Every structure is written in C-alpha cells, then in structure tokens.
GROMACS .gro file of C-alpha atoms in nm:
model
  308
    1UNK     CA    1  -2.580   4.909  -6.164
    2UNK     CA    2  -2.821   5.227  -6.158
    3UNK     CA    3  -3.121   5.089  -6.021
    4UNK     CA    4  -3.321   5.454  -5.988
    5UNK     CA    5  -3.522   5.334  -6.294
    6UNK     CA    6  -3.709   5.073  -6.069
    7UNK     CA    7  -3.894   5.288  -5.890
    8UNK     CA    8  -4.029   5.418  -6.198
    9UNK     CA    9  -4.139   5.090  -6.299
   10UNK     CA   10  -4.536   4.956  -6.225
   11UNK     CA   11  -4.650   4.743  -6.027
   12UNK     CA   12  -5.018   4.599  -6.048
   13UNK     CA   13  -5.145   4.355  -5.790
   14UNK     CA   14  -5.456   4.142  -5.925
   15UNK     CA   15  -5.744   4.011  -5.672
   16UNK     CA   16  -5.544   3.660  -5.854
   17UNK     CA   17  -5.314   3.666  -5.644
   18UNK     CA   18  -5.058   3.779  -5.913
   19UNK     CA   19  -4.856   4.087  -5.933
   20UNK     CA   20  -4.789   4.248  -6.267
   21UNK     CA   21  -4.420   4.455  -6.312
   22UNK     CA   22  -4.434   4.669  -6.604
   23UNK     CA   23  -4.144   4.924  -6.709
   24UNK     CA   24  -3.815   5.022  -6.905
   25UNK     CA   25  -3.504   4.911  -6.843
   26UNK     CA   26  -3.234   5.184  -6.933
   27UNK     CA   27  -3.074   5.172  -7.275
   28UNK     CA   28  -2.707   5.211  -7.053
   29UNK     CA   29  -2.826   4.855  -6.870
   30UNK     CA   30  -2.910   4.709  -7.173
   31UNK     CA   31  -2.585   4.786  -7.353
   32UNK     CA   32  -2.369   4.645  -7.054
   33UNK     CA   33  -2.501   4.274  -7.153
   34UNK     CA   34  -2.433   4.333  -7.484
   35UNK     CA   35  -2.065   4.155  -7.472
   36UNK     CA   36  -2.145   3.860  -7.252
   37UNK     CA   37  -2.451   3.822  -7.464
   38UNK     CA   38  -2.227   3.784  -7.792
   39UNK     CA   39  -1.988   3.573  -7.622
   40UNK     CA   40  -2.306   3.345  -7.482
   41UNK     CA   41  -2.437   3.314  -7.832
   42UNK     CA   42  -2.073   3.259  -8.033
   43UNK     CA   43  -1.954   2.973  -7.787
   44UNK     CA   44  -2.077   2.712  -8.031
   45UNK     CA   45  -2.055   2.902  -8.317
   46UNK     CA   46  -1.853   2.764  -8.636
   47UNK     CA   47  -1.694   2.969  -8.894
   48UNK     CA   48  -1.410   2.867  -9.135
   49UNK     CA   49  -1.079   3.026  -9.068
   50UNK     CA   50  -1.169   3.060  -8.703
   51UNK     CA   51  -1.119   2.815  -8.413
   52UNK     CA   52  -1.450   2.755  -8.231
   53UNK     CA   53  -1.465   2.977  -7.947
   54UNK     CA   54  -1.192   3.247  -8.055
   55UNK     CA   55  -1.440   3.377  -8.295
   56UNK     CA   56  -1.398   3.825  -8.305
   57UNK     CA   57  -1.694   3.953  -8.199
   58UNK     CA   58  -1.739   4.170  -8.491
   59UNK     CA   59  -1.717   3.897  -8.646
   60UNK     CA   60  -1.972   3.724  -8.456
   61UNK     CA   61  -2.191   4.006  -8.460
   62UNK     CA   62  -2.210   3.941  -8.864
   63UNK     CA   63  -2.292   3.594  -8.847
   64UNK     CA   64  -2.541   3.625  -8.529
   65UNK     CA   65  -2.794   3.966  -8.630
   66UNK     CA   66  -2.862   4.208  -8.478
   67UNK     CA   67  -3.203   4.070  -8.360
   68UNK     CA   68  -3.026   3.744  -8.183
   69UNK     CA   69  -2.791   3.949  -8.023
   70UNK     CA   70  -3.059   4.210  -7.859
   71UNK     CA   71  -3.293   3.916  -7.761
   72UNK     CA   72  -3.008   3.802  -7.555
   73UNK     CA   73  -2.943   4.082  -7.465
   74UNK     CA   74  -3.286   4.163  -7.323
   75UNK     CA   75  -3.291   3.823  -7.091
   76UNK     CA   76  -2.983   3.866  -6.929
   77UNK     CA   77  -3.066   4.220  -6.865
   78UNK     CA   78  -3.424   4.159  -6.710
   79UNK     CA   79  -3.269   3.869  -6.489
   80UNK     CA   80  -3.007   4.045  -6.337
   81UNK     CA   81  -3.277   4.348  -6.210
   82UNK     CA   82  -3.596   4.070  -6.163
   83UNK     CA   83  -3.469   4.004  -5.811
   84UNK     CA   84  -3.395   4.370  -5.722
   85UNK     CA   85  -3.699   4.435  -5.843
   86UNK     CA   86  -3.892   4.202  -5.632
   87UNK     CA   87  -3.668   4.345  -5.326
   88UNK     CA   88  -3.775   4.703  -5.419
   89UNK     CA   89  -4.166   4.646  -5.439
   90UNK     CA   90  -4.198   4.352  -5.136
   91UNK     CA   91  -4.271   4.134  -5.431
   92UNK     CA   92  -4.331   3.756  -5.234
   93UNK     CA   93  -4.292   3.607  -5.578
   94UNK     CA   94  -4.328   3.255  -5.604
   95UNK     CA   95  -4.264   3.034  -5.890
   96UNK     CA   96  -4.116   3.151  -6.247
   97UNK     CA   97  -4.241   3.509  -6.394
   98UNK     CA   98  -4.391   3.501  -6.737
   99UNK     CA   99  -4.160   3.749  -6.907
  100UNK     CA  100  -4.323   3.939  -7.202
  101UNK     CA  101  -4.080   4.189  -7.423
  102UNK     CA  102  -4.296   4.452  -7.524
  103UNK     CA  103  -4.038   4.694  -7.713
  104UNK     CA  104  -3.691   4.598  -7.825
  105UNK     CA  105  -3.487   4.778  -8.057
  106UNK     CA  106  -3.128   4.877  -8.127
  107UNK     CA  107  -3.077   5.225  -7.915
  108UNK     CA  108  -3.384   5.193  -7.741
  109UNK     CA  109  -3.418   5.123  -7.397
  110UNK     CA  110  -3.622   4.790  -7.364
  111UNK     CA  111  -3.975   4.748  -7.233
  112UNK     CA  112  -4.132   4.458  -7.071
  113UNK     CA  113  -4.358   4.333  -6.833
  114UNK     CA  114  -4.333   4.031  -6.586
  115UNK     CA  115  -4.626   3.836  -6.439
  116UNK     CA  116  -4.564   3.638  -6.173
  117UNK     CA  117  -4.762   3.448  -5.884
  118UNK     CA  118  -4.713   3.602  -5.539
  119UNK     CA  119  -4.757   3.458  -5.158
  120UNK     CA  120  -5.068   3.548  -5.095
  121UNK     CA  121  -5.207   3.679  -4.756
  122UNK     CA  122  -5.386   3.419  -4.527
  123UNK     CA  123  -5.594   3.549  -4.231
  124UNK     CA  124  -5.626   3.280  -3.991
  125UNK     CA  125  -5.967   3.225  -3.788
  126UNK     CA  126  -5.990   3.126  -3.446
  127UNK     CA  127  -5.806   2.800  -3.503
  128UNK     CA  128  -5.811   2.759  -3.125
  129UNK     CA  129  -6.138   2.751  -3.099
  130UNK     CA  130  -6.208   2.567  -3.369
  131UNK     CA  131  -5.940   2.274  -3.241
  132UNK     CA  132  -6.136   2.317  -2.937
  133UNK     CA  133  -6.485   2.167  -3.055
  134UNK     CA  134  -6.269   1.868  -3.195
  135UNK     CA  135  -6.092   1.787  -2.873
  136UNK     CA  136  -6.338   1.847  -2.633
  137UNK     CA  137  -6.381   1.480  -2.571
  138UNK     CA  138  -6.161   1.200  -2.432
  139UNK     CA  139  -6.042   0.981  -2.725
  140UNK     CA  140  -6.255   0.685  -2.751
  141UNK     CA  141  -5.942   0.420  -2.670
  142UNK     CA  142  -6.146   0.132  -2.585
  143UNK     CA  143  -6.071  -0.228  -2.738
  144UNK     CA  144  -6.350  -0.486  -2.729
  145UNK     CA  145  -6.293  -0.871  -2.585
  146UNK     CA  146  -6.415  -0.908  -2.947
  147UNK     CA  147  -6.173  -0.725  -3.117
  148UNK     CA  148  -5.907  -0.924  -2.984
  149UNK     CA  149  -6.033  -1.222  -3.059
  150UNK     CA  150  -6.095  -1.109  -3.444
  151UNK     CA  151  -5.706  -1.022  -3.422
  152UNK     CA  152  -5.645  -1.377  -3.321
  153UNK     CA  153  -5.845  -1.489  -3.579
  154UNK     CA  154  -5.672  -1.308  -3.786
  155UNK     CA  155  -5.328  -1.384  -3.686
  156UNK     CA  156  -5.386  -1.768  -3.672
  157UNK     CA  157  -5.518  -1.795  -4.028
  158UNK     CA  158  -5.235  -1.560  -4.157
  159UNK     CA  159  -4.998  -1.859  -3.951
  160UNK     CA  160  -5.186  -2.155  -4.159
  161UNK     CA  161  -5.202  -1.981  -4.492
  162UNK     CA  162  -4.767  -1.996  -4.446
  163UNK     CA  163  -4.740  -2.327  -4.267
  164UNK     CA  164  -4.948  -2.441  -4.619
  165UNK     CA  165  -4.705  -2.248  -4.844
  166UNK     CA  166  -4.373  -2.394  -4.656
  167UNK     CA  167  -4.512  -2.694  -4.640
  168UNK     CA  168  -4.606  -2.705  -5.035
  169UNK     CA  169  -4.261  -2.562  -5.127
  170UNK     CA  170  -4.111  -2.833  -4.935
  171UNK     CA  171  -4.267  -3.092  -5.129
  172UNK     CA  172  -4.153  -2.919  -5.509
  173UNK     CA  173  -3.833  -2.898  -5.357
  174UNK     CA  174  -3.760  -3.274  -5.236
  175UNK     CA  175  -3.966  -3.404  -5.539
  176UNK     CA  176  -4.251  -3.585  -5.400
  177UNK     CA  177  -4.540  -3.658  -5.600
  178UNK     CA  178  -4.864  -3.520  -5.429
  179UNK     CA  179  -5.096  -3.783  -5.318
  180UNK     CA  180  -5.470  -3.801  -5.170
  181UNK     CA  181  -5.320  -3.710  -4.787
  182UNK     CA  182  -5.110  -3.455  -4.891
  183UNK     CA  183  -5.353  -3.246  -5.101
  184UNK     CA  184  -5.458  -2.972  -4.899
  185UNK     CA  185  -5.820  -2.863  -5.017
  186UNK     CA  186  -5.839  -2.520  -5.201
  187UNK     CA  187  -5.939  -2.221  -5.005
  188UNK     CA  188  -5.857  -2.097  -4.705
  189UNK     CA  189  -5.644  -2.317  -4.470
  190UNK     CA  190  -5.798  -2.488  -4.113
  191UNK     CA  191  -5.703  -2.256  -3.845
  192UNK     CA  192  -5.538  -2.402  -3.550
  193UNK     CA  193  -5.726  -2.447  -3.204
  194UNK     CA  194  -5.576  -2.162  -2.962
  195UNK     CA  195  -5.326  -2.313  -2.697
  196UNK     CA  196  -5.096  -2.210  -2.515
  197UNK     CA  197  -4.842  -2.392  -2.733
  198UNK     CA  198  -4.978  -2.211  -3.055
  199UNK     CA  199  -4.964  -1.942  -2.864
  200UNK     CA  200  -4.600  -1.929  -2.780
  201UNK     CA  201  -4.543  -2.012  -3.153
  202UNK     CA  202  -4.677  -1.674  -3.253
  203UNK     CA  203  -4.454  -1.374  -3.264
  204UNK     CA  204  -4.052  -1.350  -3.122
  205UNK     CA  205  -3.968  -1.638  -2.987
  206UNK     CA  206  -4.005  -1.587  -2.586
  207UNK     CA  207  -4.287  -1.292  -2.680
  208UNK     CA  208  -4.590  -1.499  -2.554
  209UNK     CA  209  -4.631  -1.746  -2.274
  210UNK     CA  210  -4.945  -1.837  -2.272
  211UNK     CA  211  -5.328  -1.787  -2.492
  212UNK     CA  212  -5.401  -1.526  -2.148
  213UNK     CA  213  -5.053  -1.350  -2.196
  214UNK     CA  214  -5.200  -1.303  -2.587
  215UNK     CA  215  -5.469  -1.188  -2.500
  216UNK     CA  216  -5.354  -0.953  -2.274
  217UNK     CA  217  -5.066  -0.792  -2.491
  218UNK     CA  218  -5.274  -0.774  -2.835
  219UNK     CA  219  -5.483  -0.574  -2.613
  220UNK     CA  220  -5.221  -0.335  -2.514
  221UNK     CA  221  -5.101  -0.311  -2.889
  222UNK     CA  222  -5.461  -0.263  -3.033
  223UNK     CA  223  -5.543   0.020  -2.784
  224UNK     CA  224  -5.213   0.163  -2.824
  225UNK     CA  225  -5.267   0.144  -3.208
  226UNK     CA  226  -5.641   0.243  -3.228
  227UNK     CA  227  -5.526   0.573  -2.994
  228UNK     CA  228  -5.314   0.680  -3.267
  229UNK     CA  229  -5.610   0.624  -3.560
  230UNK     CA  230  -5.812   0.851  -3.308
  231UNK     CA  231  -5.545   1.089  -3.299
  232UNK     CA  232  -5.483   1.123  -3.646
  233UNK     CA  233  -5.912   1.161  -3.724
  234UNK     CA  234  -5.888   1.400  -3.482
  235UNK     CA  235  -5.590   1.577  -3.628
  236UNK     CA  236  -5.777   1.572  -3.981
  237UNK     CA  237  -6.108   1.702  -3.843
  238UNK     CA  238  -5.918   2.007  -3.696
  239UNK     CA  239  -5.756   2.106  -4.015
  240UNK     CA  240  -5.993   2.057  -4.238
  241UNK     CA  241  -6.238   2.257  -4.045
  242UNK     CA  242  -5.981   2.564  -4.004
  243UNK     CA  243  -5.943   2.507  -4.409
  244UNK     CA  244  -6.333   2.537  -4.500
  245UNK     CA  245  -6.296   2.849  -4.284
  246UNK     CA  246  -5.996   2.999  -4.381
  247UNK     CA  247  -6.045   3.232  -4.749
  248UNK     CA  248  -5.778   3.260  -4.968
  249UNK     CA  249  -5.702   3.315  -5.318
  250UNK     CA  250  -5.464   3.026  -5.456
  251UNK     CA  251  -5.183   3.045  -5.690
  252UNK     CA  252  -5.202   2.834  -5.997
  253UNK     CA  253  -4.895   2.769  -5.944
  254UNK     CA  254  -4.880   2.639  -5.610
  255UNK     CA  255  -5.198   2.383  -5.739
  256UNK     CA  256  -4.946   2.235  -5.986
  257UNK     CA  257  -4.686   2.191  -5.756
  258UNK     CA  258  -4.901   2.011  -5.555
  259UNK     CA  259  -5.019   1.815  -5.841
  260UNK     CA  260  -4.667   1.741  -5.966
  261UNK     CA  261  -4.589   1.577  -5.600
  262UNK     CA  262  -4.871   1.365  -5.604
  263UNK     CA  263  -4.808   1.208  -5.938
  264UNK     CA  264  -4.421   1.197  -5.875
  265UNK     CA  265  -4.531   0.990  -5.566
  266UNK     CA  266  -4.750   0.780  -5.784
  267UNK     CA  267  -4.465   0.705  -6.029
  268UNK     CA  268  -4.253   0.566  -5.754
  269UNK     CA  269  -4.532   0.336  -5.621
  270UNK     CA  270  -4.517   0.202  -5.988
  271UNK     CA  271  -4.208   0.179  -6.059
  272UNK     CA  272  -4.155  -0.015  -5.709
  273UNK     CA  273  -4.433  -0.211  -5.861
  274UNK     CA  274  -4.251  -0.258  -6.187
  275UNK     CA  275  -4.561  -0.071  -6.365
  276UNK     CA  276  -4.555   0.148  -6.673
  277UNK     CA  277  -4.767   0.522  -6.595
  278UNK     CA  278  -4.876   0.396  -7.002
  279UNK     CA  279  -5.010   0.077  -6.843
  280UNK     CA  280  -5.159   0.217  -6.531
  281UNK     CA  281  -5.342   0.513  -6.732
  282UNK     CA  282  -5.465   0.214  -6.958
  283UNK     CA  283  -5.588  -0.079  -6.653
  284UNK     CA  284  -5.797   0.240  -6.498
  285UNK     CA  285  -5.931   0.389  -6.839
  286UNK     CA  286  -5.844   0.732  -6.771
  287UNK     CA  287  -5.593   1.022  -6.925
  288UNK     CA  288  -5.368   1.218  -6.728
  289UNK     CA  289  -5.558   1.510  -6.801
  290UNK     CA  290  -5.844   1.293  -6.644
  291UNK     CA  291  -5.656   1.230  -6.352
  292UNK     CA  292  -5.529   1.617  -6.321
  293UNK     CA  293  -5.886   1.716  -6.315
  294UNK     CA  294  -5.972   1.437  -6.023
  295UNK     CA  295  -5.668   1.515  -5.839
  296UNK     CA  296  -5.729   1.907  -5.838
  297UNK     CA  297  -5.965   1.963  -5.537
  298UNK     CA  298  -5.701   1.733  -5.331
  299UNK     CA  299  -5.379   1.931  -5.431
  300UNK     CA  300  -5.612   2.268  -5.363
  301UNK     CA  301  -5.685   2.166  -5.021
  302UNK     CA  302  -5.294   2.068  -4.938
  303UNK     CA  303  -5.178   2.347  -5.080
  304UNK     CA  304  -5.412   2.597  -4.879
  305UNK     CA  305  -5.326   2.350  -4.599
  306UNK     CA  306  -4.919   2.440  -4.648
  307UNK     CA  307  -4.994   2.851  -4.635
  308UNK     CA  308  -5.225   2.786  -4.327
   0.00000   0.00000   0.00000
C-alpha cells in the first residue's frame, strides 16, 4: 500500500486532549477494497437462480448500489490506514475514533476526518516530597487495654447470638414445643462471664489457653491490623495530595471507562445479592443518569490516578 498520501494528511491537536486527522485517501486505495467490500456485503445476499454466497459480483453490484458498495468501501479503506496513520503522526490514541466521511463519490478519492481521544501528557510534581510530609511520622500502632476488651466484648456476644441460634434450631428440629424456660427473651443474648474455659472455647481449637493468652494475642492481631488501616490512610493521603497537584486534561473517554468499571462492579455485588439494577435504582430513588452524575468526580480522580 502507498502510504505517501499520509503525510499529506492534517493533524490538529485540541487543548481537549483530542487529536483531529483530516485528509484524502487515494482513489487507487479506495478501489483496492472495492472486491472484498462486494463480497462482505453479498455473503447474505439472496437472489433467485443463484445459490447464496456464489452470487457474480456484477450481479451483486446490481442488487447492492452503488452507494452501499462505496460506503463499504470507505470503512475498510480508512481502517486498514487508521493505524499507520497513528504510527506516522505519534498519535497515542486511546479509545475508538469518531470517523466522519466528508466526500464520497464514485472516481473520487474519499475524504474524511477522524477524532479521536489521545494519552495525554502528565507532568508529575515533586511526588517525593510531597510523600514526604505524609510519612514524616511513625505510624500511630498503639492498641488500648480498652480496645481489647471492646474486641472481647465483641467476640463473646457474636459467640451467644450463635449458641442462641443452634440452640433454637435444635429445638424446630427435634420438635419440642417451647415452654416458659426455654424462651430466650428478645434482644440481644447474655454474654458469657470471661474464663479461661470460655476462653479456650473461642477461636481454633488449641488457639487460646487462657483469658491472659486472649488478651495478649487479640492484641498482637489488633496492632497488626490497625498498622495496616494506618498504612493504607497514609497511602491515600499521599496520592490524593500528588492528584490535587498534578494538572491534566482528561479524556472523556477514559471518565467512562472508569464509570463503566464501577457500575460493572456494582452489578456483580447485586447479582451475588440476587438484586435486580431495576430494583436497586428503585429502593435508592435515583436514575442511572443520577448515579453517572454522582459517580463522575470519583471515576475522574481514578482515572487521573491511573495516568499518574
């Protein structure tokens, strides 16, 4: 394929972070899709006396127009040169190109012009010192004699509320009637008085000896645990601070492909919860457009978070 004519062709890059490709393709390129365009278009085609896909393409040319056969014509012929075109300018397209035919006719070379979104350029600030304000500090690790105990609490009534339900789904199963001393009161359950029997109860079998050795490993596991929440705040703090000071010009397109993740993710947290998107739109009041419009700011800031 000549490709001599792509130089020729412009290219406009918008402050949109778009590029615009504007131009002639040769009549010569044009003409060489002409065949596989007819044969594209006449695979389906029915005619009487003819078996479906042995139709002659004069024939075919007949039944098709002119027109039909030049539009096709004209898309095959753009997408074989789009990509050398792209090559040819350092085009970082991203996304699909809104294709626009602005002069088609039979021995005429055709005319378009493709718009398309493009990578665009990201100057990074001084992300080291910006991480360094954030991490200046030793993480705050410590766990409270308090917060352990609220964990205990916490386990033990989690430990009554399914002692309760075992013990109520034995009762439906063997068939006994409820009586005064086997009603349990409605609310939450009694918790259990700490021991060191309870204690061993709780977790893998052999995991705790004693209410001390509790104690002492919940601590472990909540500083362990409260280390990585401190890591992560600190992790979010960094980036979103090199964000607000990083500018750059965002592709629509990359916005939408944020936005499609987000509610792709939200249709598989529905469908896990055997939810309708109808019936979830309808329990919060709110349109998808709603949501789109909502969502936006969020799918701005991880895209702009993906170039970074």
């Amino acid at each position: 394929m000549d490709t001599s004519f792509i130089k020729e062709l412009s290219v406009t890059r918008g402050d949109d972070a778009q590029v615009t490709i504007e131009g002639e393709i040769p009549l010569e390129l044009l003409q060489a899709q002409r065949e596989a365009a007819i044969t594209e278009l006449g695979k389906d085609v029915e005619i009487d006396g003819f078996r479906k896909g042995h139709i002659p393409a004069n024939v075919l040319e007949k039944h098709l127009g002119e027109m039909r056969i030049l539009t096709e014509m004209a898309e095959r012929a753009i997408a074989r040169a789009y990509p050398q075109i792209l090559v040819a300018h350092d085009v970082d397209a991203i996304g699909r190109p809104e294709i626009n035919v602005t002069k088609i006719a039979p021995d005429n070379p055709l005319g378009f012009t493709a718009t398309v979104a493009v990578l665009p350029e990201v100057t990074l600030p001084d992300y080291q010192a910006i991480a360094k304000t954030h991490t200046n500090s030793p993480l705050d690790t410590e766990v409270t004699d308090a917060a352990v105990e609220e964990k205990i609490t916490e386990i033990l009534k989690q430990k009554a509320s399914y002692e309760r339900l075992q013990k109520s789904a034995a009762a439906k199963e063997s068939g006994d009637l409820p009586t005064p001393d086997t009603v349990e009161p409605e609310g939450e359950p009694e918790i259990p008085e700490l021991t060191d029997a309870v204690a061993q109860s709780l977790g893998q079998p052999g995991q705790f000896t004693s209410v001390a050795d509790l104690k002492e490993k919940l601590k472990e596991h909540l500083t362990i645990e409260k280390e990585c929440d401190e890591r992560a705040k600190r992790r979010s703090a960094v980036t979103d601070a090199i964000i607000e000071a990083t500018p750059v010009t965002l592709p629509k397109v990359l916005i939408d492909s944020e936005l499609q993740q987000m509610f792709a993710q939200m249709q598989e947290d529905l469908d896990r919860a055997n939810l309708s998107f109808d019936d979830y739109l309808g329990h919060i009041k709110k349109t998808k457009e709603e949501l789109e419009t909502e969502w936006k700011p969020a799918a701005e800031k991880r895209a702009k978070l993906q170039l970074i």
